[in-house]
Amino acid sequence: MTEQRSGFPRRDAEGRILTLGDLLGVSLAGLVVGVLAVVLFDWAFALIGSGDFGRSNGWLAIILPAWLFWDDFRAWEFGAARVVSGLAATTVGVVAGLVVAGLAAGLPSLLSGALGAATFTLGYAVVWFHGVHWLARRTG
């Protein structure tokens, strides 16, 4: 049995996030913080007359979730499970996010980008977590 680190998200001794719920919870919380930060900056720039509100790129909200994903990616030892899962999760997340953002293209870029970023976050987290655990069990 491996030792577990204290804190949230819960991690094992190697620093890997233990549950999909923890990964989703922290990444979605980071996404919300990112969206709020982009809205705040967009609002501030609109107030000083530097553009219309809603014109900022909502994809910027992905910064904190991407940082968490990178941290979990680095916690897994180098091998097929990590590389294949990372590539698959990135591909699914980016494609799904772009499709959703494209479908919402009539909305302000802040909103369509935020929807794309949310879709990326959900898609990446689910594919990464299940993929890396499944492949790690099979490859030893």
Coordinates of C-alpha atoms in Angstrom, one line a residue:
M1 CA 0.0 0.0 0.0
T2 CA 1.4 3.4 -0.9
E3 CA 1.5 6.3 1.4
Q4 CA -1.0 9.2 0.8
R5 CA -0.1 12.9 1.0
S6 CA -2.3 15.1 3.0
G7 CA -4.2 18.0 1.4
F8 CA -6.5 18.5 -1.5
P9 CA -6.5 17.1 -4.1
R10 CA -5.6 13.9 -2.4
R11 CA -2.4 12.5 -3.9
D12 CA -0.4 9.3 -3.5
A13 CA 3.3 9.3 -2.4
E14 CA 4.4 10.0 -5.9
G15 CA 2.2 13.0 -6.2
R16 CA -0.5 11.5 -8.5
I17 CA -4.1 12.6 -7.9
L18 CA -6.0 9.7 -6.4
T19 CA -9.6 10.1 -7.7
L20 CA -11.3 11.5 -10.7
G21 CA -13.6 13.5 -8.4
D22 CA -10.5 15.3 -7.0
L23 CA -9.1 16.0 -10.4
L24 CA -12.5 17.3 -11.7
G25 CA -13.2 19.3 -8.6
V26 CA -9.9 21.1 -8.5
S27 CA -9.7 21.6 -12.3
L28 CA -13.2 23.0 -12.5
A29 CA -12.5 25.3 -9.5
G30 CA -9.5 26.5 -11.3
L31 CA -11.5 27.1 -14.4
V32 CA -14.1 29.2 -12.4
V33 CA -11.3 31.3 -10.9
G34 CA -9.8 31.7 -14.4
V35 CA -13.1 32.8 -15.9
L36 CA -13.7 35.3 -13.0
A37 CA -10.2 36.7 -13.6
V38 CA -10.8 37.1 -17.3
V39 CA -14.2 38.7 -16.7
L40 CA -12.6 41.1 -14.1
F41 CA -9.8 42.1 -16.5
D42 CA -12.2 42.4 -19.4
W43 CA -14.5 44.6 -17.3
A44 CA -11.6 46.8 -16.2
F45 CA -10.4 47.3 -19.7
A46 CA -14.0 48.1 -20.9
L47 CA -14.2 50.7 -18.1
I48 CA -11.1 52.6 -19.2
G49 CA -12.4 52.5 -22.8
S50 CA -9.9 50.0 -24.2
G51 CA -12.6 47.9 -25.9
D52 CA -16.1 46.4 -25.4
F53 CA -16.9 44.0 -22.6
G54 CA -16.9 40.4 -23.6
R55 CA -14.2 40.7 -26.3
S56 CA -11.4 39.0 -24.3
N57 CA -10.5 35.4 -25.1
G58 CA -12.3 33.1 -22.7
W59 CA -9.7 30.4 -23.5
L60 CA -7.4 32.1 -21.0
A61 CA -9.4 30.5 -18.2
I62 CA -7.7 27.2 -19.0
I63 CA -4.4 28.3 -17.4
L64 CA -5.0 26.9 -13.9
P65 CA -6.6 23.6 -15.0
A66 CA -3.7 23.1 -17.5
W67 CA -1.2 23.7 -14.7
L68 CA -2.9 21.1 -12.6
F69 CA -2.9 18.6 -15.5
W70 CA 0.8 19.3 -16.2
D71 CA 1.5 18.7 -12.5
D72 CA -0.3 15.3 -12.5
F73 CA 1.3 14.4 -15.9
R74 CA 4.8 15.0 -14.4
A75 CA 3.9 12.8 -11.3
W76 CA 3.6 9.7 -13.4
E77 CA 6.8 8.0 -14.4
F78 CA 7.8 8.3 -18.0
G79 CA 6.4 5.5 -20.1
A80 CA 3.6 4.5 -22.5
A81 CA 0.8 5.0 -20.0
R82 CA 1.8 8.6 -19.4
V83 CA 2.6 9.6 -23.0
V84 CA -0.3 7.9 -24.7
S85 CA -2.9 9.1 -22.1
G86 CA -1.5 12.6 -22.3
L87 CA -1.7 12.7 -26.1
A88 CA -5.2 11.2 -26.2
A89 CA -6.5 13.5 -23.5
T90 CA -5.0 16.5 -25.1
T91 CA -6.5 15.6 -28.5
V92 CA -10.0 14.9 -27.1
G93 CA -10.0 18.0 -25.0
V94 CA -8.8 20.3 -27.7
V95 CA -11.1 18.9 -30.4
A96 CA -14.1 18.9 -28.1
G97 CA -13.4 22.4 -26.8
L98 CA -12.9 23.8 -30.3
V99 CA -16.2 22.2 -31.5
V100 CA -18.1 23.7 -28.6
A101 CA -16.5 27.1 -29.0
G102 CA -17.3 26.9 -32.7
L103 CA -20.9 26.0 -32.1
A104 CA -21.0 29.1 -29.7
A105 CA -19.3 31.4 -32.2
G106 CA -22.3 33.8 -32.3
L107 CA -21.7 34.6 -28.6
P108 CA -19.1 37.0 -27.3
S109 CA -15.6 35.6 -27.5
L110 CA -15.3 35.6 -23.7
L111 CA -18.3 33.3 -23.4
S112 CA -17.6 31.0 -26.3
G113 CA -14.0 30.7 -25.2
A114 CA -15.0 29.9 -21.6
L115 CA -17.4 27.2 -22.9
G116 CA -14.6 25.8 -25.0
A117 CA -12.2 25.9 -22.0
A118 CA -14.8 24.1 -19.8
T119 CA -15.3 21.4 -22.4
F120 CA -11.5 21.0 -22.7
T121 CA -11.2 20.7 -18.9
L122 CA -13.9 18.0 -18.6
G123 CA -12.7 16.1 -21.6
Y124 CA -9.1 16.1 -20.7
A125 CA -9.7 15.2 -17.1
V126 CA -11.9 12.2 -17.8
V127 CA -9.7 10.8 -20.7
W128 CA -6.4 11.4 -18.8
F129 CA -7.5 9.9 -15.5
H130 CA -9.1 6.8 -16.8
G131 CA -6.5 6.4 -19.6
V132 CA -3.4 6.7 -17.5
H133 CA -4.8 4.4 -14.8
W134 CA -6.0 1.8 -17.2
L135 CA -2.8 1.8 -19.3
A136 CA -0.5 1.8 -16.2
R137 CA -2.3 -1.4 -14.9
R138 CA -1.7 -3.1 -18.3
T139 CA 1.8 -2.0 -18.9
G140 CA 3.0 -2.7 -15.3

